PDB file of C-alpha atoms in Angstrom:
ATOM      1  CA  MET A   1      80.462  94.479  74.125  1.00  0.00           C
ATOM      2  CA  LYS A   2      83.860  95.851  75.169  1.00  0.00           C
ATOM      3  CA  ILE A   3      84.041  97.113  78.753  1.00  0.00           C
ATOM      4  CA  SER A   4      86.904  99.390  79.786  1.00  0.00           C
ATOM      5  CA  LYS A   5      89.064  98.480  82.767  1.00  0.00           C
ATOM      6  CA  ILE A   6      88.014 101.676  84.530  1.00  0.00           C
ATOM      7  CA  ALA A   7      84.323 100.897  84.099  1.00  0.00           C
ATOM      8  CA  LEU A   8      84.827  97.270  85.123  1.00  0.00           C
ATOM      9  CA  ALA A   9      86.814  98.122  88.239  1.00  0.00           C
ATOM     10  CA  SER A  10      84.247 100.746  89.224  1.00  0.00           C
ATOM     11  CA  PHE A  11      81.445  98.207  88.821  1.00  0.00           C
ATOM     12  CA  MET A  12      83.350  95.724  90.966  1.00  0.00           C
ATOM     13  CA  PHE A  13      83.755  98.310  93.728  1.00  0.00           C
ATOM     14  CA  ILE A  14      80.015  99.050  93.705  1.00  0.00           C
ATOM     15  CA  ALA A  15      79.112  95.364  93.692  1.00  0.00           C
ATOM     16  CA  MET A  16      81.473  94.620  96.545  1.00  0.00           C
ATOM     17  CA  SER A  17      80.199  97.588  98.540  1.00  0.00           C
ATOM     18  CA  ALA A  18      76.595  96.492  98.095  1.00  0.00           C
ATOM     19  CA  SER A  19      77.222  92.935  99.223  1.00  0.00           C
ATOM     20  CA  ALA A  20      79.978  93.457 101.785  1.00  0.00           C
ATOM     21  CA  MET A  21      79.512  91.860 105.194  1.00  0.00           C
ATOM     22  CA  PRO A  22      81.903  92.051 108.125  1.00  0.00           C
ATOM     23  CA  GLN A  23      84.074  88.952 108.286  1.00  0.00           C
ATOM     24  CA  HIS A  24      84.969  87.477 111.650  1.00  0.00           C
ATOM     25  CA  GLN A  25      88.017  85.305 111.377  1.00  0.00           C
ATOM     26  CA  SER A  26      90.380  84.116 114.039  1.00  0.00           C
ATOM     27  CA  GLY A  27      94.115  84.179 113.700  1.00  0.00           C
ATOM     28  CA  SER A  28      96.492  86.648 112.131  1.00  0.00           C
ATOM     29  CA  HIS A  29      95.384  86.049 108.539  1.00  0.00           C
ATOM     30  CA  GLY A  30      91.827  87.371 108.826  1.00  0.00           C
ATOM     31  CA  GLY A  31      90.307  90.810 109.293  1.00  0.00           C
ATOM     32  CA  ALA A  32      92.073  93.790 107.776  1.00  0.00           C
ATOM     33  CA  GLY A  33      94.603  91.686 105.882  1.00  0.00           C
ATOM     34  CA  HIS A  34      91.829  89.813 104.085  1.00  0.00           C
ATOM     35  CA  GLU A  35      90.011  93.061 103.293  1.00  0.00           C
ATOM     36  CA  MET A  36      93.179  94.636 101.935  1.00  0.00           C
ATOM     37  CA  ALA A  37      93.697  91.630  99.666  1.00  0.00           C
ATOM     38  CA  ASN A  38      90.182  92.091  98.313  1.00  0.00           C
ATOM     39  CA  MET A  39      90.742  95.796  97.702  1.00  0.00           C
ATOM     40  CA  HIS A  40      94.033  95.231  95.904  1.00  0.00           C
ATOM     41  CA  SER A  41      92.615  92.450  93.741  1.00  0.00           C
ATOM     42  CA  MET A  42      89.952  94.786  92.361  1.00  0.00           C
ATOM     43  CA  HIS A  43      92.412  97.272  90.929  1.00  0.00           C
ATOM     44  CA  LYS A  44      95.184  95.907  88.769  1.00  0.00           C
ATOM     45  CA  SER A  45      97.398  97.642  86.254  1.00  0.00           C
ATOM     46  CA  SER A  46      96.434  97.507  82.603  1.00  0.00           C
ATOM     47  CA  PRO A  47      98.598  95.142  80.527  1.00  0.00           C
ATOM     48  CA  ASN A  48     101.841  96.887  79.509  1.00  0.00           C
ATOM     49  CA  ALA A  49     100.700 100.096  81.218  1.00  0.00           C
ATOM     50  CA  ALA A  50     104.257 101.127  82.079  1.00  0.00           C
ATOM     51  CA  LYS A  51     105.166 101.125  78.367  1.00  0.00           C
ATOM     52  CA  ALA A  52     102.481 103.687  77.487  1.00  0.00           C
ATOM     53  CA  PRO A  53     103.265 107.426  77.285  1.00  0.00           C
ATOM     54  CA  TYR A  54     103.720 108.705  80.830  1.00  0.00           C
ATOM     55  CA  GLU A  55     101.043 111.355  80.460  1.00  0.00           C
ATOM     56  CA  GLN A  56      98.513 108.764  79.337  1.00  0.00           C
ATOM     57  CA  GLN A  57      99.370 106.655  82.373  1.00  0.00           C
ATOM     58  CA  PHE A  58      98.643 109.675  84.550  1.00  0.00           C
ATOM     59  CA  LEU A  59      95.314 110.398  82.832  1.00  0.00           C
ATOM     60  CA  ASP A  60      94.055 106.814  83.063  1.00  0.00           C
ATOM     61  CA  THR A  61      95.348 106.181  86.581  1.00  0.00           C
ATOM     62  CA  MET A  62      94.099 109.437  88.062  1.00  0.00           C
ATOM     63  CA  ALA A  63      90.675 108.854  86.486  1.00  0.00           C
ATOM     64  CA  MET A  64      90.471 105.508  88.286  1.00  0.00           C
ATOM     65  CA  HIS A  65      91.759 107.117  91.488  1.00  0.00           C
ATOM     66  CA  HIS A  66      88.936 109.654  91.306  1.00  0.00           C
ATOM     67  CA  GLN A  67      86.389 106.904  90.615  1.00  0.00           C
ATOM     68  CA  MET A  68      87.450 105.173  93.819  1.00  0.00           C
ATOM     69  CA  ALA A  69      87.029 108.396  95.803  1.00  0.00           C
ATOM     70  CA  MET A  70      83.578 108.965  94.310  1.00  0.00           C
ATOM     71  CA  HIS A  71      82.418 105.494  95.304  1.00  0.00           C
ATOM     72  CA  MET A  72      83.663 106.056  98.842  1.00  0.00           C
ATOM     73  CA  ALA A  73      81.898 109.424  98.988  1.00  0.00           C
ATOM     74  CA  SER A  74      78.679 107.900  97.630  1.00  0.00           C
ATOM     75  CA  LEU A  75      78.415 105.819 100.826  1.00  0.00           C
ATOM     76  CA  VAL A  76      78.296 108.864 103.091  1.00  0.00           C
ATOM     77  CA  ASP A  77      74.694 109.998 102.759  1.00  0.00           C
ATOM     78  CA  SER A  78      73.159 106.750 104.020  1.00  0.00           C
ATOM     79  CA  ARG A  79      75.717 106.049 106.744  1.00  0.00           C
ATOM     80  CA  THR A  80      76.350 109.284 108.625  1.00  0.00           C
ATOM     81  CA  ASP A  81      74.309 111.611 110.795  1.00  0.00           C
ATOM     82  CA  SER A  82      76.717 114.475 110.103  1.00  0.00           C
ATOM     83  CA  GLN A  83      75.294 117.051 107.712  1.00  0.00           C
ATOM     84  CA  HIS A  84      78.751 118.598 107.457  1.00  0.00           C
ATOM     85  CA  LEU A  85      80.204 115.309 106.224  1.00  0.00           C
ATOM     86  CA  LYS A  86      77.295 114.845 103.801  1.00  0.00           C
ATOM     87  CA  ASP A  87      77.896 118.306 102.346  1.00  0.00           C
ATOM     88  CA  MET A  88      81.630 117.664 102.051  1.00  0.00           C
ATOM     89  CA  ALA A  89      81.083 114.341 100.271  1.00  0.00           C
ATOM     90  CA  LYS A  90      78.548 115.880  97.884  1.00  0.00           C
ATOM     91  CA  LYS A  91      80.976 118.677  96.980  1.00  0.00           C
ATOM     92  CA  MET A  92      83.807 116.184  96.589  1.00  0.00           C
ATOM     93  CA  MET A  93      81.772 114.004  94.223  1.00  0.00           C
ATOM     94  CA  ALA A  94      80.784 116.968  92.057  1.00  0.00           C
ATOM     95  CA  GLU A  95      84.385 118.170  91.774  1.00  0.00           C
ATOM     96  CA  GLN A  96      85.819 114.754  91.026  1.00  0.00           C
ATOM     97  CA  GLU A  97      83.118 113.950  88.478  1.00  0.00           C
ATOM     98  CA  LYS A  98      84.067 117.139  86.635  1.00  0.00           C
ATOM     99  CA  GLU A  99      87.756 116.243  86.808  1.00  0.00           C
ATOM    100  CA  ILE A 100      87.138 112.707  85.523  1.00  0.00           C
ATOM    101  CA  ALA A 101      85.419 114.240  82.492  1.00  0.00           C
ATOM    102  CA  GLN A 102      88.485 116.441  81.931  1.00  0.00           C
ATOM    103  CA  LEU A 103      90.881 113.510  82.214  1.00  0.00           C
ATOM    104  CA  LYS A 104      88.852 111.366  79.830  1.00  0.00           C
ATOM    105  CA  GLY A 105      88.466 114.263  77.411  1.00  0.00           C
ATOM    106  CA  TRP A 106      92.220 114.746  77.225  1.00  0.00           C
ATOM    107  CA  LYS A 107      92.679 111.006  76.799  1.00  0.00           C
ATOM    108  CA  GLU A 108      90.362 111.062  73.770  1.00  0.00           C
ATOM    109  CA  GLN A 109      92.000 114.190  72.390  1.00  0.00           C
ATOM    110  CA  TRP A 110      95.619 113.043  72.561  1.00  0.00           C
ATOM    111  CA  TYR A 111      95.602 109.260  73.020  1.00  0.00           C
ATOM    112  CA  ALA A 112      92.478 108.109  71.180  1.00  0.00           C
ATOM    113  CA  GLY A 113      92.523 104.437  70.269  1.00  0.00           C
ATOM    114  CA  LYS A 114      95.412 103.566  72.576  1.00  0.00           C
ATOM    115  CA  PRO A 115      94.950 100.730  75.095  1.00  0.00           C
ATOM    116  CA  GLU A 116      94.242 101.838  78.638  1.00  0.00           C
ATOM    117  CA  ALA A 117      97.311 102.481  80.743  1.00  0.00           C
ATOM    118  CA  MET A 118      96.146 102.376  84.334  1.00  0.00           C
ATOM    119  CA  ASN A 119      99.337 101.852  86.322  1.00  0.00           C
ATOM    120  CA  MET A 120      98.892 100.849  89.955  1.00  0.00           C
ATOM    121  CA  LYS A 121     102.638 101.278  90.503  1.00  0.00           C
ATOM    122  CA  MET A 122     102.664 104.992  89.759  1.00  0.00           C
ATOM    123  CA  PRO A 123     103.959 106.981  92.753  1.00  0.00           C
ATOM    124  CA  GLY A 124     101.034 107.606  95.077  1.00  0.00           C
ATOM    125  CA  MET A 125      98.882 104.651  94.068  1.00  0.00           C
ATOM    126  CA  PRO A 126     100.290 102.142  96.588  1.00  0.00           C
ATOM    127  CA  GLU A 127      99.911 104.801  99.301  1.00  0.00           C
ATOM    128  CA  SER A 128      96.321 105.450  98.208  1.00  0.00           C
ATOM    129  CA  MET A 129      95.427 101.798  98.719  1.00  0.00           C
ATOM    130  CA  LYS A 130      97.038 101.535 102.157  1.00  0.00           C
ATOM    131  CA  GLY A 131      94.405 100.851 104.792  1.00  0.00           C
ATOM    132  CA  MET A 132      91.545 100.772 102.274  1.00  0.00           C
ATOM    133  CA  SER A 133      88.705  98.412 103.144  1.00  0.00           C
ATOM    134  CA  SER A 134      85.335  98.558 101.431  1.00  0.00           C
ATOM    135  CA  GLU A 135      84.053  95.994 103.933  1.00  0.00           C
ATOM    136  CA  LYS A 136      84.898  98.150 106.940  1.00  0.00           C
ATOM    137  CA  LEU A 137      83.389 101.211 105.337  1.00  0.00           C
ATOM    138  CA  THR A 138      80.143  99.612 104.178  1.00  0.00           C
ATOM    139  CA  SER A 139      79.548  97.855 107.498  1.00  0.00           C
ATOM    140  CA  ALA A 140      80.052 100.989 109.618  1.00  0.00           C
ATOM    141  CA  LYS A 141      77.435 103.538 110.660  1.00  0.00           C
ATOM    142  CA  GLY A 142      77.323 106.853 112.488  1.00  0.00           C
ATOM    143  CA  GLU A 143      80.462 108.087 114.232  1.00  0.00           C
ATOM    144  CA  GLN A 144      82.370 104.888 113.444  1.00  0.00           C
ATOM    145  CA  PHE A 145      81.720 105.418 109.747  1.00  0.00           C
ATOM    146  CA  ASP A 146      82.655 109.105 109.988  1.00  0.00           C
ATOM    147  CA  ARG A 147      86.072 108.330 111.427  1.00  0.00           C
ATOM    148  CA  GLN A 148      86.791 105.490 109.016  1.00  0.00           C
ATOM    149  CA  PHE A 149      85.694 107.543 106.018  1.00  0.00           C
ATOM    150  CA  VAL A 150      87.838 110.531 106.984  1.00  0.00           C
ATOM    151  CA  ASP A 151      90.863 108.310 107.677  1.00  0.00           C
ATOM    152  CA  MET A 152      90.526 106.473 104.352  1.00  0.00           C
ATOM    153  CA  MET A 153      89.794 109.588 102.309  1.00  0.00           C
ATOM    154  CA  THR A 154      92.737 111.405 103.888  1.00  0.00           C
ATOM    155  CA  GLN A 155      95.045 108.547 102.901  1.00  0.00           C
ATOM    156  CA  HIS A 156      93.500 108.464  99.436  1.00  0.00           C
ATOM    157  CA  HIS A 157      94.031 112.210  98.986  1.00  0.00           C
ATOM    158  CA  LYS A 158      97.649 111.966 100.117  1.00  0.00           C
ATOM    159  CA  GLY A 159      98.239 109.353  97.429  1.00  0.00           C
ATOM    160  CA  ALA A 160      96.707 111.633  94.786  1.00  0.00           C
ATOM    161  CA  ILE A 161      98.896 114.518  95.955  1.00  0.00           C
ATOM    162  CA  LYS A 162     102.031 112.407  95.631  1.00  0.00           C
ATOM    163  CA  MET A 163     100.989 111.157  92.198  1.00  0.00           C
ATOM    164  CA  ALA A 164     100.268 114.656  90.893  1.00  0.00           C
ATOM    165  CA  GLN A 165     103.429 116.175  92.386  1.00  0.00           C
ATOM    166  CA  THR A 166     105.594 113.436  90.896  1.00  0.00           C
ATOM    167  CA  ALA A 167     103.883 113.580  87.514  1.00  0.00           C
ATOM    168  CA  ALA A 168     103.716 117.353  87.005  1.00  0.00           C
ATOM    169  CA  PRO A 169     107.311 117.858  85.752  1.00  0.00           C
ATOM    170  CA  LYS A 170     106.945 114.914  83.346  1.00  0.00           C
ATOM    171  CA  LEU A 171     103.609 115.843  81.782  1.00  0.00           C
ATOM    172  CA  GLN A 172     103.605 116.898  78.155  1.00  0.00           C
ATOM    173  CA  HIS A 173     100.650 119.269  77.866  1.00  0.00           C
ATOM    174  CA  ALA A 174     100.316 122.545  79.779  1.00  0.00           C
ATOM    175  CA  GLU A 175      96.646 121.831  80.529  1.00  0.00           C
ATOM    176  CA  VAL A 176      97.489 118.598  82.322  1.00  0.00           C
ATOM    177  CA  LYS A 177     100.364 120.204  84.231  1.00  0.00           C
ATOM    178  CA  GLU A 178      97.984 122.910  85.433  1.00  0.00           C
ATOM    179  CA  PHE A 179      95.435 120.259  86.390  1.00  0.00           C
ATOM    180  CA  ALA A 180      98.038 118.368  88.447  1.00  0.00           C
ATOM    181  CA  ASN A 181      99.211 121.501  90.248  1.00  0.00           C
ATOM    182  CA  LYS A 182      95.657 122.599  91.074  1.00  0.00           C
ATOM    183  CA  LEU A 183      94.809 119.103  92.282  1.00  0.00           C
ATOM    184  CA  VAL A 184      97.717 119.216  94.741  1.00  0.00           C
ATOM    185  CA  GLU A 185      96.588 122.583  96.088  1.00  0.00           C
ATOM    186  CA  MET A 186      92.929 121.594  96.406  1.00  0.00           C
ATOM    187  CA  GLN A 187      93.496 118.199  97.973  1.00  0.00           C
ATOM    188  CA  LYS A 188      96.007 119.572 100.477  1.00  0.00           C
ATOM    189  CA  LYS A 189      93.252 121.923 101.647  1.00  0.00           C
ATOM    190  CA  GLU A 190      90.812 119.024 101.933  1.00  0.00           C
ATOM    191  CA  VAL A 191      93.338 116.956 103.902  1.00  0.00           C
ATOM    192  CA  ALA A 192      93.823 119.894 106.290  1.00  0.00           C
ATOM    193  CA  HIS A 193      90.057 120.294 106.612  1.00  0.00           C
ATOM    194  CA  MET A 194      89.594 116.611 107.441  1.00  0.00           C
ATOM    195  CA  ALA A 195      92.378 116.862 110.038  1.00  0.00           C
ATOM    196  CA  GLU A 196      90.479 119.726 111.682  1.00  0.00           C
ATOM    197  CA  MET A 197      87.327 117.618 111.666  1.00  0.00           C
ATOM    198  CA  LYS A 198      89.128 114.810 113.487  1.00  0.00           C
ATOM    199  CA  LYS A 199      90.559 117.285 115.980  1.00  0.00           C
ATOM    200  CA  SER A 200      87.089 118.640 116.733  1.00  0.00           C
ATOM    201  CA  TRP A 201      85.777 115.111 117.294  1.00  0.00           C
ATOM    202  CA  ALA A 202      88.579 114.416 119.773  1.00  0.00           C
ATOM    203  CA  ALA A 203      87.969 117.614 121.742  1.00  0.00           C
ATOM    204  CA  PRO A 204      86.057 117.203 125.030  1.00  0.00           C
ATOM    205  CA  LYS A 205      82.380 117.970 124.587  1.00  0.00           C
ATOM    206  CA  LYS A 206      81.116 120.861 126.679  1.00  0.00           C
TER     207      LYS A 206
END
């Protein structure tokens, strides 16, 4: 049975999240560096992705980007005491699930039968992966989890914004251009909202 790269990478993220344990290593080569290596190894570009039509690269890569965000958001309910964060994650998952369906629908409509073109070198993708650690996220609870989730999701959103802004002028179909522009607007609002959340956490409690 043929398994798509997007489905396979998503499965790997879930499997890693389920089995992740904090690693205690001495020296400069352990800890976050090791976790970053694991995160990067899970998501690799499709073969010859850069040779595919640019719009297809955007569709496939943004779909994977959204899958990553959904898996991060799926961890929230069991790891936070914040109802506000739970509600935000639930809303985020619903929106991104809808957008993934749009992206895949356009892929089938205009690029049916073409090999996947997930390109991890598209502008915004390297930034999205910076600081990502499934091990840190899955091993955290309560306020520690809240802060790590917001930091990682903020970075992830900023990568999506850069990808969409860079891609918009190069996209072929008006529907995808509109999608990219709306994504930038929506995720900028979410980044601002998460910044306000962090500010409220830092404020002295009365």
